[in-house]
Amino acid sequence: DKIARLRQILDERGLACELEVDGGITAQTAPGAVGAGARVLVAGSAIFNRRESVKEAMDRLMASLRGLTG
C-alpha cells in the first residue's frame, strides 16, 4: 500500500509530515487510509452528494473512524 510505505519512509527519516489522501475517500475506505498512516482525508463527493444530507454523510464517515488511533 502506497500510504503505508510512504508513512514508513517518513518515519524512518524522522520527518514530521501529515499524509493527506484526496480522492476515493468514503466511509468504507477511510478506516484503511487512516490505518495505513493518513491523517488528513479529503472526502468531497462522499459528503456532498444527492443521496443524503451533508450531516448524514459526515455522521457516517465519522462513525467509520470511531475507535481508530493513529
CHARMM-style PDB file with segment names, atoms N, HN, CA, C and O in Angstrom:
ATOM      1  N   ASP     1       0.839  -1.181   0.000  1.00  0.00      PROA
ATOM      2  CA  ASP     1       0.000   0.000   0.000  1.00  0.00      PROA
ATOM      3  C   ASP     1       0.884   1.245   0.000  1.00  0.00      PROA
ATOM      4  O   ASP     1       1.825   1.345   0.788  1.00  0.00      PROA
ATOM      5  N   LYS     2       0.584   2.172  -0.869  1.00  0.00      PROA
ATOM      6  HN  LYS     2      -0.180   2.090  -1.509  1.00  0.00      PROA
ATOM      7  CA  LYS     2       1.405   3.382  -1.021  1.00  0.00      PROA
ATOM      8  C   LYS     2       1.412   4.246   0.237  1.00  0.00      PROA
ATOM      9  O   LYS     2       2.441   4.816   0.600  1.00  0.00      PROA
ATOM     10  N   ILE     3       0.286   4.337   0.885  1.00  0.00      PROA
ATOM     11  HN  ILE     3      -0.550   3.874   0.590  1.00  0.00      PROA
ATOM     12  CA  ILE     3       0.211   5.184   2.079  1.00  0.00      PROA
ATOM     13  C   ILE     3       1.104   4.619   3.179  1.00  0.00      PROA
ATOM     14  O   ILE     3       1.890   5.349   3.783  1.00  0.00      PROA
ATOM     15  N   ALA     4       0.984   3.335   3.432  1.00  0.00      PROA
ATOM     16  HN  ALA     4       0.346   2.742   2.941  1.00  0.00      PROA
ATOM     17  CA  ALA     4       1.782   2.703   4.487  1.00  0.00      PROA
ATOM     18  C   ALA     4       3.270   2.790   4.178  1.00  0.00      PROA
ATOM     19  O   ALA     4       4.075   3.031   5.077  1.00  0.00      PROA
ATOM     20  N   ARG     5       3.640   2.598   2.929  1.00  0.00      PROA
ATOM     21  HN  ARG     5       2.986   2.402   2.198  1.00  0.00      PROA
ATOM     22  CA  ARG     5       5.055   2.669   2.545  1.00  0.00      PROA
ATOM     23  C   ARG     5       5.599   4.083   2.733  1.00  0.00      PROA
ATOM     24  O   ARG     5       6.695   4.261   3.264  1.00  0.00      PROA
ATOM     25  N   LEU     6       4.854   5.070   2.310  1.00  0.00      PROA
ATOM     26  HN  LEU     6       3.963   4.926   1.879  1.00  0.00      PROA
ATOM     27  CA  LEU     6       5.293   6.452   2.483  1.00  0.00      PROA
ATOM     28  C   LEU     6       5.381   6.814   3.963  1.00  0.00      PROA
ATOM     29  O   LEU     6       6.325   7.487   4.376  1.00  0.00      PROA
ATOM     30  N   ARG     7       4.410   6.376   4.768  1.00  0.00      PROA
ATOM     31  HN  ARG     7       3.643   5.829   4.433  1.00  0.00      PROA
ATOM     32  CA  ARG     7       4.461   6.632   6.215  1.00  0.00      PROA
ATOM     33  C   ARG     7       5.726   6.028   6.810  1.00  0.00      PROA
ATOM     34  O   ARG     7       6.379   6.647   7.650  1.00  0.00      PROA
ATOM     35  N   GLN     8       6.073   4.811   6.371  1.00  0.00      PROA
ATOM     36  HN  GLN     8       5.542   4.308   5.689  1.00  0.00      PROA
ATOM     37  CA  GLN     8       7.271   4.135   6.865  1.00  0.00      PROA
ATOM     38  C   GLN     8       8.535   4.924   6.496  1.00  0.00      PROA
ATOM     39  O   GLN     8       9.418   5.113   7.334  1.00  0.00      PROA
ATOM     40  N   ILE     9       8.617   5.376   5.261  1.00  0.00      PROA
ATOM     41  HN  ILE     9       7.901   5.222   4.580  1.00  0.00      PROA
ATOM     42  CA  ILE     9       9.782   6.152   4.809  1.00  0.00      PROA
ATOM     43  C   ILE     9       9.905   7.439   5.618  1.00  0.00      PROA
ATOM     44  O   ILE     9      10.995   7.786   6.073  1.00  0.00      PROA
ATOM     45  N   LEU    10       8.804   8.141   5.795  1.00  0.00      PROA
ATOM     46  HN  LEU    10       7.919   7.860   5.425  1.00  0.00      PROA
ATOM     47  CA  LEU    10       8.830   9.389   6.562  1.00  0.00      PROA
ATOM     48  C   LEU    10       9.277   9.147   7.997  1.00  0.00      PROA
ATOM     49  O   LEU    10      10.088   9.898   8.538  1.00  0.00      PROA
ATOM     50  N   ASP    11       8.746   8.097   8.609  1.00  0.00      PROA
ATOM     51  HN  ASP    11       8.088   7.486   8.169  1.00  0.00      PROA
ATOM     52  CA  ASP    11       9.115   7.772   9.988  1.00  0.00      PROA
ATOM     53  C   ASP    11      10.588   7.389  10.094  1.00  0.00      PROA
ATOM     54  O   ASP    11      11.275   7.814  11.023  1.00  0.00      PROA
ATOM     55  N   GLU    12      11.076   6.585   9.146  1.00  0.00      PROA
ATOM     56  HN  GLU    12      10.518   6.240   8.391  1.00  0.00      PROA
ATOM     57  CA  GLU    12      12.481   6.166   9.160  1.00  0.00      PROA
ATOM     58  C   GLU    12      13.425   7.355   9.051  1.00  0.00      PROA
ATOM     59  O   GLU    12      14.514   7.343   9.625  1.00  0.00      PROA
ATOM     60  N   ARG    13      13.014   8.367   8.325  1.00  0.00      PROA
ATOM     61  HN  ARG    13      12.129   8.377   7.859  1.00  0.00      PROA
ATOM     62  CA  ARG    13      13.857   9.556   8.121  1.00  0.00      PROA
ATOM     63  C   ARG    13      13.600  10.642   9.159  1.00  0.00      PROA
ATOM     64  O   ARG    13      14.211  11.710   9.121  1.00  0.00      PROA
ATOM     65  N   GLY    14      12.693  10.357  10.082  1.00  0.00      PROA
ATOM     66  HN  GLY    14      12.197   9.489  10.113  1.00  0.00      PROA
ATOM     67  CA  GLY    14      12.403  11.319  11.138  1.00  0.00      PROA
ATOM     68  C   GLY    14      11.708  12.577  10.654  1.00  0.00      PROA
ATOM     69  O   GLY    14      11.846  13.643  11.253  1.00  0.00      PROA
ATOM     70  N   LEU    15      10.966  12.450   9.575  1.00  0.00      PROA
ATOM     71  HN  LEU    15      10.854  11.584   9.088  1.00  0.00      PROA
ATOM     72  CA  LEU    15      10.269  13.603   9.003  1.00  0.00      PROA
ATOM     73  C   LEU    15       8.849  13.685   9.561  1.00  0.00      PROA
ATOM     74  O   LEU    15       8.080  12.729   9.466  1.00  0.00      PROA
ATOM     75  N   ALA    16       8.519  14.808  10.129  1.00  0.00      PROA
ATOM     76  HN  ALA    16       9.144  15.585  10.206  1.00  0.00      PROA
ATOM     77  CA  ALA    16       7.185  15.006  10.699  1.00  0.00      PROA
ATOM     78  C   ALA    16       6.263  15.563   9.618  1.00  0.00      PROA
ATOM     79  O   ALA    16       6.239  16.769   9.371  1.00  0.00      PROA
ATOM     80  N   CYS    17       5.518  14.689   8.986  1.00  0.00      PROA
ATOM     81  HN  CYS    17       5.537  13.710   9.186  1.00  0.00      PROA
ATOM     82  CA  CYS    17       4.597  15.086   7.919  1.00  0.00      PROA
ATOM     83  C   CYS    17       3.243  14.439   8.163  1.00  0.00      PROA
ATOM     84  O   CYS    17       3.155  13.303   8.631  1.00  0.00      PROA
ATOM     85  N   GLU    18       2.208  15.168   7.844  1.00  0.00      PROA
ATOM     86  HN  GLU    18       2.280  16.091   7.464  1.00  0.00      PROA
ATOM     87  CA  GLU    18       0.870  14.594   7.871  1.00  0.00      PROA
ATOM     88  C   GLU    18       0.529  14.160   6.455  1.00  0.00      PROA
ATOM     89  O   GLU    18       0.566  14.969   5.528  1.00  0.00      PROA
ATOM     90  N   LEU    19       0.201  12.896   6.286  1.00  0.00      PROA
ATOM     91  HN  LEU    19       0.171  12.238   7.039  1.00  0.00      PROA
ATOM     92  CA  LEU    19      -0.178  12.400   4.965  1.00  0.00      PROA
ATOM     93  C   LEU    19      -1.643  12.720   4.699  1.00  0.00      PROA
ATOM     94  O   LEU    19      -2.504  12.526   5.558  1.00  0.00      PROA
ATOM     95  N   GLU    20      -1.905  13.211   3.503  1.00  0.00      PROA
ATOM     96  HN  GLU    20      -1.206  13.368   2.806  1.00  0.00      PROA
ATOM     97  CA  GLU    20      -3.268  13.551   3.088  1.00  0.00      PROA
ATOM     98  C   GLU    20      -3.673  12.646   1.935  1.00  0.00      PROA
ATOM     99  O   GLU    20      -2.899  12.413   1.007  1.00  0.00      PROA
ATOM    100  N   VAL    21      -4.891  12.143   2.007  1.00  0.00      PROA
ATOM    101  HN  VAL    21      -5.520  12.332   2.761  1.00  0.00      PROA
ATOM    102  CA  VAL    21      -5.441  11.361   0.904  1.00  0.00      PROA
ATOM    103  C   VAL    21      -6.616  12.145   0.338  1.00  0.00      PROA
ATOM    104  O   VAL    21      -7.558  12.482   1.055  1.00  0.00      PROA
ATOM    105  N   ASP    22      -6.548  12.426  -0.939  1.00  0.00      PROA
ATOM    106  HN  ASP    22      -5.783  12.152  -1.522  1.00  0.00      PROA
ATOM    107  CA  ASP    22      -7.583  13.202  -1.620  1.00  0.00      PROA
ATOM    108  C   ASP    22      -8.075  12.368  -2.795  1.00  0.00      PROA
ATOM    109  O   ASP    22      -7.355  12.162  -3.772  1.00  0.00      PROA
ATOM    110  N   GLY    23      -9.300  11.897  -2.686  1.00  0.00      PROA
ATOM    111  HN  GLY    23      -9.885  12.064  -1.893  1.00  0.00      PROA
ATOM    112  CA  GLY    23      -9.874  11.087  -3.757  1.00  0.00      PROA
ATOM    113  C   GLY    23     -10.170   9.681  -3.293  1.00  0.00      PROA
ATOM    114  O   GLY    23      -9.310   8.996  -2.741  1.00  0.00      PROA
ATOM    115  N   GLY    24     -11.384   9.266  -3.522  1.00  0.00      PROA
ATOM    116  HN  GLY    24     -12.083   9.823  -3.970  1.00  0.00      PROA
ATOM    117  CA  GLY    24     -11.773   7.899  -3.187  1.00  0.00      PROA
ATOM    118  C   GLY    24     -12.062   7.673  -1.714  1.00  0.00      PROA
ATOM    119  O   GLY    24     -12.222   6.529  -1.288  1.00  0.00      PROA
ATOM    120  N   ILE    25     -12.130   8.734  -0.934  1.00  0.00      PROA
ATOM    121  HN  ILE    25     -12.000   9.663  -1.281  1.00  0.00      PROA
ATOM    122  CA  ILE    25     -12.394   8.569   0.495  1.00  0.00      PROA
ATOM    123  C   ILE    25     -13.899   8.473   0.729  1.00  0.00      PROA
ATOM    124  O   ILE    25     -14.664   9.368   0.370  1.00  0.00      PROA
ATOM    125  N   THR    26     -14.295   7.368   1.337  1.00  0.00      PROA
ATOM    126  HN  THR    26     -13.674   6.641   1.628  1.00  0.00      PROA
ATOM    127  CA  THR    26     -15.685   7.115   1.710  1.00  0.00      PROA
ATOM    128  C   THR    26     -15.680   6.515   3.109  1.00  0.00      PROA
ATOM    129  O   THR    26     -14.617   6.300   3.691  1.00  0.00      PROA
ATOM    130  N   ALA    27     -16.853   6.247   3.644  1.00  0.00      PROA
ATOM    131  HN  ALA    27     -17.716   6.422   3.171  1.00  0.00      PROA
ATOM    132  CA  ALA    27     -16.937   5.591   4.948  1.00  0.00      PROA
ATOM    133  C   ALA    27     -16.298   4.204   4.893  1.00  0.00      PROA
ATOM    134  O   ALA    27     -15.854   3.683   5.916  1.00  0.00      PROA
ATOM    135  N   GLN    28     -16.252   3.610   3.710  1.00  0.00      PROA
ATOM    136  HN  GLN    28     -16.612   4.033   2.879  1.00  0.00      PROA
ATOM    137  CA  GLN    28     -15.648   2.286   3.574  1.00  0.00      PROA
ATOM    138  C   GLN    28     -14.124   2.350   3.442  1.00  0.00      PROA
ATOM    139  O   GLN    28     -13.431   1.461   3.935  1.00  0.00      PROA
ATOM    140  N   THR    29     -13.598   3.372   2.794  1.00  0.00      PROA
ATOM    141  HN  THR    29     -14.161   4.095   2.394  1.00  0.00      PROA
ATOM    142  CA  THR    29     -12.150   3.445   2.552  1.00  0.00      PROA
ATOM    143  C   THR    29     -11.391   4.251   3.602  1.00  0.00      PROA
ATOM    144  O   THR    29     -10.184   4.071   3.762  1.00  0.00      PROA
ATOM    145  N   ALA    30     -12.075   5.126   4.314  1.00  0.00      PROA
ATOM    146  HN  ALA    30     -13.055   5.272   4.184  1.00  0.00      PROA
ATOM    147  CA  ALA    30     -11.406   5.994   5.290  1.00  0.00      PROA
ATOM    148  C   ALA    30     -10.672   5.225   6.388  1.00  0.00      PROA
ATOM    149  O   ALA    30      -9.531   5.572   6.694  1.00  0.00      PROA
ATOM    150  N   PRO    31     -11.274   4.194   6.996  1.00  0.00      PROA
ATOM    151  CA  PRO    31     -10.547   3.484   8.052  1.00  0.00      PROA
ATOM    152  C   PRO    31      -9.230   2.868   7.564  1.00  0.00      PROA
ATOM    153  O   PRO    31      -8.237   2.881   8.292  1.00  0.00      PROA
ATOM    154  N   GLY    32      -9.215   2.338   6.363  1.00  0.00      PROA
ATOM    155  HN  GLY    32     -10.022   2.328   5.772  1.00  0.00      PROA
ATOM    156  CA  GLY    32      -7.983   1.764   5.820  1.00  0.00      PROA
ATOM    157  C   GLY    32      -6.922   2.813   5.578  1.00  0.00      PROA
ATOM    158  O   GLY    32      -5.740   2.577   5.828  1.00  0.00      PROA
ATOM    159  N   ALA    33      -7.340   3.983   5.088  1.00  0.00      PROA
ATOM    160  HN  ALA    33      -8.300   4.174   4.884  1.00  0.00      PROA
ATOM    161  CA  ALA    33      -6.390   5.070   4.839  1.00  0.00      PROA
ATOM    162  C   ALA    33      -5.777   5.552   6.151  1.00  0.00      PROA
ATOM    163  O   ALA    33      -4.568   5.770   6.232  1.00  0.00      PROA
ATOM    164  N   VAL    34      -6.603   5.715   7.169  1.00  0.00      PROA
ATOM    165  HN  VAL    34      -7.585   5.538   7.104  1.00  0.00      PROA
ATOM    166  CA  VAL    34      -6.098   6.145   8.474  1.00  0.00      PROA
ATOM    167  C   VAL    34      -5.214   5.055   9.078  1.00  0.00      PROA
ATOM    168  O   VAL    34      -4.166   5.351   9.650  1.00  0.00      PROA
ATOM    169  N   GLY    35      -5.629   3.815   8.953  1.00  0.00      PROA
ATOM    170  HN  GLY    35      -6.480   3.574   8.488  1.00  0.00      PROA
ATOM    171  CA  GLY    35      -4.832   2.706   9.473  1.00  0.00      PROA
ATOM    172  C   GLY    35      -3.467   2.601   8.822  1.00  0.00      PROA
ATOM    173  O   GLY    35      -2.510   2.138   9.442  1.00  0.00      PROA
ATOM    174  N   ALA    36      -3.377   3.034   7.566  1.00  0.00      PROA
ATOM    175  HN  ALA    36      -4.155   3.410   7.062  1.00  0.00      PROA
ATOM    176  CA  ALA    36      -2.108   2.981   6.836  1.00  0.00      PROA
ATOM    177  C   ALA    36      -1.219   4.183   7.130  1.00  0.00      PROA
ATOM    178  O   ALA    36      -0.044   4.189   6.763  1.00  0.00      PROA
ATOM    179  N   GLY    37      -1.773   5.207   7.794  1.00  0.00      PROA
ATOM    180  HN  GLY    37      -2.727   5.202   8.092  1.00  0.00      PROA
ATOM    181  CA  GLY    37      -0.944   6.345   8.155  1.00  0.00      PROA
ATOM    182  C   GLY    37      -1.422   7.700   7.695  1.00  0.00      PROA
ATOM    183  O   GLY    37      -0.791   8.708   8.013  1.00  0.00      PROA
ATOM    184  N   ALA    38      -2.516   7.762   6.957  1.00  0.00      PROA
ATOM    185  HN  ALA    38      -3.028   6.943   6.699  1.00  0.00      PROA
ATOM    186  CA  ALA    38      -3.042   9.067   6.537  1.00  0.00      PROA
ATOM    187  C   ALA    38      -3.642   9.778   7.744  1.00  0.00      PROA
ATOM    188  O   ALA    38      -4.252   9.143   8.604  1.00  0.00      PROA
ATOM    189  N   ARG    39      -3.471  11.085   7.806  1.00  0.00      PROA
ATOM    190  HN  ARG    39      -2.975  11.601   7.107  1.00  0.00      PROA
ATOM    191  CA  ARG    39      -4.026  11.870   8.906  1.00  0.00      PROA
ATOM    192  C   ARG    39      -4.979  12.954   8.425  1.00  0.00      PROA
ATOM    193  O   ARG    39      -5.726  13.522   9.222  1.00  0.00      PROA
ATOM    194  N   VAL    40      -4.962  13.244   7.133  1.00  0.00      PROA
ATOM    195  HN  VAL    40      -4.356  12.783   6.485  1.00  0.00      PROA
ATOM    196  CA  VAL    40      -5.867  14.232   6.550  1.00  0.00      PROA
ATOM    197  C   VAL    40      -6.608  13.542   5.414  1.00  0.00      PROA
ATOM    198  O   VAL    40      -5.988  12.997   4.501  1.00  0.00      PROA
ATOM    199  N   LEU    41      -7.932  13.568   5.472  1.00  0.00      PROA
ATOM    200  HN  LEU    41      -8.436  14.011   6.213  1.00  0.00      PROA
ATOM    201  CA  LEU    41      -8.747  12.924   4.448  1.00  0.00      PROA
ATOM    202  C   LEU    41      -9.616  13.964   3.758  1.00  0.00      PROA
ATOM    203  O   LEU    41     -10.263  14.777   4.420  1.00  0.00      PROA
ATOM    204  N   VAL    42      -9.632  13.940   2.440  1.00  0.00      PROA
ATOM    205  HN  VAL    42      -9.106  13.280   1.903  1.00  0.00      PROA
ATOM    206  CA  VAL    42     -10.494  14.818   1.657  1.00  0.00      PROA
ATOM    207  C   VAL    42     -11.602  13.942   1.083  1.00  0.00      PROA
ATOM    208  O   VAL    42     -11.350  13.054   0.268  1.00  0.00      PROA
ATOM    209  N   ALA    43     -12.816  14.201   1.514  1.00  0.00      PROA
ATOM    210  HN  ALA    43     -13.021  14.922   2.176  1.00  0.00      PROA
ATOM    211  CA  ALA    43     -13.935  13.329   1.148  1.00  0.00      PROA
ATOM    212  C   ALA    43     -15.043  14.129   0.474  1.00  0.00      PROA
ATOM    213  O   ALA    43     -16.197  14.065   0.899  1.00  0.00      PROA
ATOM    214  N   GLY    44     -14.715  14.862  -0.543  1.00  0.00      PROA
ATOM    215  HN  GLY    44     -13.777  14.913  -0.888  1.00  0.00      PROA
ATOM    216  CA  GLY    44     -15.668  15.741  -1.224  1.00  0.00      PROA
ATOM    217  C   GLY    44     -16.944  15.070  -1.667  1.00  0.00      PROA
ATOM    218  O   GLY    44     -18.013  15.374  -1.139  1.00  0.00      PROA
ATOM    219  N   SER    45     -16.860  14.155  -2.635  1.00  0.00      PROA
ATOM    220  HN  SER    45     -15.991  13.909  -3.064  1.00  0.00      PROA
ATOM    221  CA  SER    45     -18.089  13.566  -3.173  1.00  0.00      PROA
ATOM    222  C   SER    45     -18.792  12.638  -2.201  1.00  0.00      PROA
ATOM    223  O   SER    45     -19.992  12.397  -2.332  1.00  0.00      PROA
ATOM    224  N   ALA    46     -18.062  12.117  -1.228  1.00  0.00      PROA
ATOM    225  HN  ALA    46     -17.087  12.313  -1.121  1.00  0.00      PROA
ATOM    226  CA  ALA    46     -18.704  11.266  -0.227  1.00  0.00      PROA
ATOM    227  C   ALA    46     -19.576  12.099   0.709  1.00  0.00      PROA
ATOM    228  O   ALA    46     -20.528  11.585   1.295  1.00  0.00      PROA
ATOM    229  N   ILE    47     -19.256  13.369   0.848  1.00  0.00      PROA
ATOM    230  HN  ILE    47     -18.482  13.788   0.372  1.00  0.00      PROA
ATOM    231  CA  ILE    47     -20.000  14.249   1.746  1.00  0.00      PROA
ATOM    232  C   ILE    47     -21.048  15.064   0.994  1.00  0.00      PROA
ATOM    233  O   ILE    47     -22.188  15.194   1.442  1.00  0.00      PROA
ATOM    234  N   PHE    48     -20.652  15.608  -0.148  1.00  0.00      PROA
ATOM    235  HN  PHE    48     -19.726  15.502  -0.512  1.00  0.00      PROA
ATOM    236  CA  PHE    48     -21.547  16.467  -0.927  1.00  0.00      PROA
ATOM    237  C   PHE    48     -22.129  15.665  -2.082  1.00  0.00      PROA
ATOM    238  O   PHE    48     -21.592  15.666  -3.190  1.00  0.00      PROA
ATOM    239  N   ASN    49     -23.225  14.985  -1.807  1.00  0.00      PROA
ATOM    240  HN  ASN    49     -23.661  14.983  -0.907  1.00  0.00      PROA
ATOM    241  CA  ASN    49     -23.860  14.134  -2.819  1.00  0.00      PROA
ATOM    242  C   ASN    49     -25.366  14.304  -2.731  1.00  0.00      PROA
ATOM    243  O   ASN    49     -25.876  15.000  -1.853  1.00  0.00      PROA
ATOM    244  N   ARG    50     -26.051  13.679  -3.626  1.00  0.00      PROA
ATOM    245  HN  ARG    50     -25.637  13.113  -4.339  1.00  0.00      PROA
ATOM    246  CA  ARG    50     -27.516  13.806  -3.653  1.00  0.00      PROA
ATOM    247  C   ARG    50     -28.214  12.646  -2.949  1.00  0.00      PROA
ATOM    248  O   ARG    50     -29.442  12.616  -2.879  1.00  0.00      PROA
ATOM    249  N   ARG    51     -27.457  11.705  -2.434  1.00  0.00      PROA
ATOM    250  HN  ARG    51     -26.459  11.729  -2.491  1.00  0.00      PROA
ATOM    251  CA  ARG    51     -28.055  10.540  -1.786  1.00  0.00      PROA
ATOM    252  C   ARG    51     -28.467  10.808  -0.341  1.00  0.00      PROA
ATOM    253  O   ARG    51     -29.405  10.196   0.171  1.00  0.00      PROA
ATOM    254  N   GLU    52     -27.753  11.732   0.314  1.00  0.00      PROA
ATOM    255  HN  GLU    52     -26.991  12.229  -0.101  1.00  0.00      PROA
ATOM    256  CA  GLU    52     -28.023  12.002   1.721  1.00  0.00      PROA
ATOM    257  C   GLU    52     -27.586  13.426   2.049  1.00  0.00      PROA
ATOM    258  O   GLU    52     -26.881  14.065   1.268  1.00  0.00      PROA
ATOM    259  N   SER    53     -28.008  13.910   3.202  1.00  0.00      PROA
ATOM    260  HN  SER    53     -28.580  13.391   3.836  1.00  0.00      PROA
ATOM    261  CA  SER    53     -27.621  15.267   3.600  1.00  0.00      PROA
ATOM    262  C   SER    53     -26.142  15.286   3.990  1.00  0.00      PROA
ATOM    263  O   SER    53     -25.539  14.242   4.241  1.00  0.00      PROA
ATOM    264  N   VAL    54     -25.581  16.472   4.036  1.00  0.00      PROA
ATOM    265  HN  VAL    54     -26.071  17.320   3.833  1.00  0.00      PROA
ATOM    266  CA  VAL    54     -24.183  16.621   4.453  1.00  0.00      PROA
ATOM    267  C   VAL    54     -24.011  16.069   5.865  1.00  0.00      PROA
ATOM    268  O   VAL    54     -23.030  15.380   6.145  1.00  0.00      PROA
ATOM    269  N   LYS    55     -24.947  16.362   6.744  1.00  0.00      PROA
ATOM    270  HN  LYS    55     -25.744  16.921   6.517  1.00  0.00      PROA
ATOM    271  CA  LYS    55     -24.866  15.861   8.120  1.00  0.00      PROA
ATOM    272  C   LYS    55     -24.882  14.341   8.160  1.00  0.00      PROA
ATOM    273  O   LYS    55     -24.079  13.730   8.865  1.00  0.00      PROA
ATOM    274  N   GLU    56     -25.787  13.729   7.411  1.00  0.00      PROA
ATOM    275  HN  GLU    56     -26.439  14.225   6.839  1.00  0.00      PROA
ATOM    276  CA  GLU    56     -25.851  12.263   7.387  1.00  0.00      PROA
ATOM    277  C   GLU    56     -24.545  11.672   6.864  1.00  0.00      PROA
ATOM    278  O   GLU    56     -24.036  10.696   7.414  1.00  0.00      PROA
ATOM    279  N   ALA    57     -24.011  12.259   5.812  1.00  0.00      PROA
ATOM    280  HN  ALA    57     -24.425  13.052   5.365  1.00  0.00      PROA
ATOM    281  CA  ALA    57     -22.764  11.755   5.232  1.00  0.00      PROA
ATOM    282  C   ALA    57     -21.600  11.921   6.203  1.00  0.00      PROA
ATOM    283  O   ALA    57     -20.783  11.012   6.349  1.00  0.00      PROA
ATOM    284  N   MET    58     -21.517  13.070   6.867  1.00  0.00      PROA
ATOM    285  HN  MET    58     -22.181  13.809   6.749  1.00  0.00      PROA
ATOM    286  CA  MET    58     -20.448  13.297   7.851  1.00  0.00      PROA
ATOM    287  C   MET    58     -20.580  12.345   9.030  1.00  0.00      PROA
ATOM    288  O   MET    58     -19.587  11.794   9.504  1.00  0.00      PROA
ATOM    289  N   ASP    59     -21.799  12.155   9.500  1.00  0.00      PROA
ATOM    290  HN  ASP    59     -22.606  12.603   9.116  1.00  0.00      PROA
ATOM    291  CA  ASP    59     -22.027  11.225  10.611  1.00  0.00      PROA
ATOM    292  C   ASP    59     -21.570   9.822  10.238  1.00  0.00      PROA
ATOM    293  O   ASP    59     -20.939   9.136  11.043  1.00  0.00      PROA
ATOM    294  N   ARG    60     -21.888   9.394   9.021  1.00  0.00      PROA
ATOM    295  HN  ARG    60     -22.401   9.951   8.367  1.00  0.00      PROA
ATOM    296  CA  ARG    60     -21.497   8.058   8.569  1.00  0.00      PROA
ATOM    297  C   ARG    60     -19.979   7.942   8.464  1.00  0.00      PROA
ATOM    298  O   ARG    60     -19.401   6.941   8.888  1.00  0.00      PROA
ATOM    299  N   LEU    61     -19.334   8.960   7.903  1.00  0.00      PROA
ATOM    300  HN  LEU    61     -19.804   9.773   7.559  1.00  0.00      PROA
ATOM    301  CA  LEU    61     -17.876   8.944   7.772  1.00  0.00      PROA
ATOM    302  C   LEU    61     -17.210   8.934   9.148  1.00  0.00      PROA
ATOM    303  O   LEU    61     -16.293   8.148   9.390  1.00  0.00      PROA
ATOM    304  N   MET    62     -17.662   9.793  10.036  1.00  0.00      PROA
ATOM    305  HN  MET    62     -18.407  10.431   9.840  1.00  0.00      PROA
ATOM    306  CA  MET    62     -17.076   9.854  11.380  1.00  0.00      PROA
ATOM    307  C   MET    62     -17.307   8.556  12.153  1.00  0.00      PROA
ATOM    308  O   MET    62     -16.429   8.112  12.893  1.00  0.00      PROA
ATOM    309  N   ALA    63     -18.470   7.951  11.988  1.00  0.00      PROA
ATOM    310  HN  ALA    63     -19.183   8.311  11.386  1.00  0.00      PROA
ATOM    311  CA  ALA    63     -18.750   6.679  12.658  1.00  0.00      PROA
ATOM    312  C   ALA    63     -17.792   5.595  12.186  1.00  0.00      PROA
ATOM    313  O   ALA    63     -17.401   4.726  12.966  1.00  0.00      PROA
ATOM    314  N   SER    64     -17.412   5.642  10.911  1.00  0.00      PROA
ATOM    315  HN  SER    64     -17.729   6.348  10.278  1.00  0.00      PROA
ATOM    316  CA  SER    64     -16.494   4.621  10.386  1.00  0.00      PROA
ATOM    317  C   SER    64     -15.095   4.770  10.967  1.00  0.00      PROA
ATOM    318  O   SER    64     -14.304   3.827  10.939  1.00  0.00      PROA
ATOM    319  N   LEU    65     -14.788   5.954  11.494  1.00  0.00      PROA
ATOM    320  HN  LEU    65     -15.430   6.720  11.517  1.00  0.00      PROA
ATOM    321  CA  LEU    65     -13.453   6.221  12.042  1.00  0.00      PROA
ATOM    322  C   LEU    65     -13.401   6.126  13.561  1.00  0.00      PROA
ATOM    323  O   LEU    65     -12.316   6.158  14.143  1.00  0.00      PROA
ATOM    324  N   ARG    66     -14.546   6.011  14.207  1.00  0.00      PROA
ATOM    325  HN  ARG    66     -15.427   5.986  13.734  1.00  0.00      PROA
ATOM    326  CA  ARG    66     -14.565   5.935  15.666  1.00  0.00      PROA
ATOM    327  C   ARG    66     -13.765   4.747  16.158  1.00  0.00      PROA
ATOM    328  O   ARG    66     -13.883   3.639  15.634  1.00  0.00      PROA
ATOM    329  N   GLY    67     -12.963   4.988  17.158  1.00  0.00      PROA
ATOM    330  HN  GLY    67     -12.867   5.887  17.584  1.00  0.00      PROA
ATOM    331  CA  GLY    67     -12.186   3.903  17.758  1.00  0.00      PROA
ATOM    332  C   GLY    67     -10.827   3.691  17.127  1.00  0.00      PROA
ATOM    333  O   GLY    67     -10.013   2.935  17.656  1.00  0.00      PROA
ATOM    334  N   LEU    68     -10.565   4.350  15.996  1.00  0.00      PROA
ATOM    335  HN  LEU    68     -11.227   4.964  15.566  1.00  0.00      PROA
ATOM    336  CA  LEU    68      -9.248   4.209  15.365  1.00  0.00      PROA
ATOM    337  C   LEU    68      -8.253   5.124  16.051  1.00  0.00      PROA
ATOM    338  O   LEU    68      -8.590   6.236  16.458  1.00  0.00      PROA
ATOM    339  N   THR    69      -7.038   4.651  16.174  1.00  0.00      PROA
ATOM    340  HN  THR    69      -6.764   3.747  15.844  1.00  0.00      PROA
ATOM    341  CA  THR    69      -5.958   5.505  16.671  1.00  0.00      PROA
ATOM    342  C   THR    69      -4.869   5.513  15.632  1.00  0.00      PROA
ATOM    343  O   THR    69      -4.687   4.538  14.903  1.00  0.00      PROA
ATOM    344  N   GLY    70      -4.155   6.593  15.561  1.00  0.00      PROA
ATOM    345  HN  GLY    70      -4.303   7.385  16.153  1.00  0.00      PROA
ATOM    346  CA  GLY    70      -3.132   6.678  14.536  1.00  0.00      PROA
ATOM    347  C   GLY    70      -1.847   7.220  15.020  1.00  0.00      PROA
ATOM    348  OT1 GLY    70      -0.898   7.343  14.245  1.00  0.00      PROA
TER     349      GLY     70
END
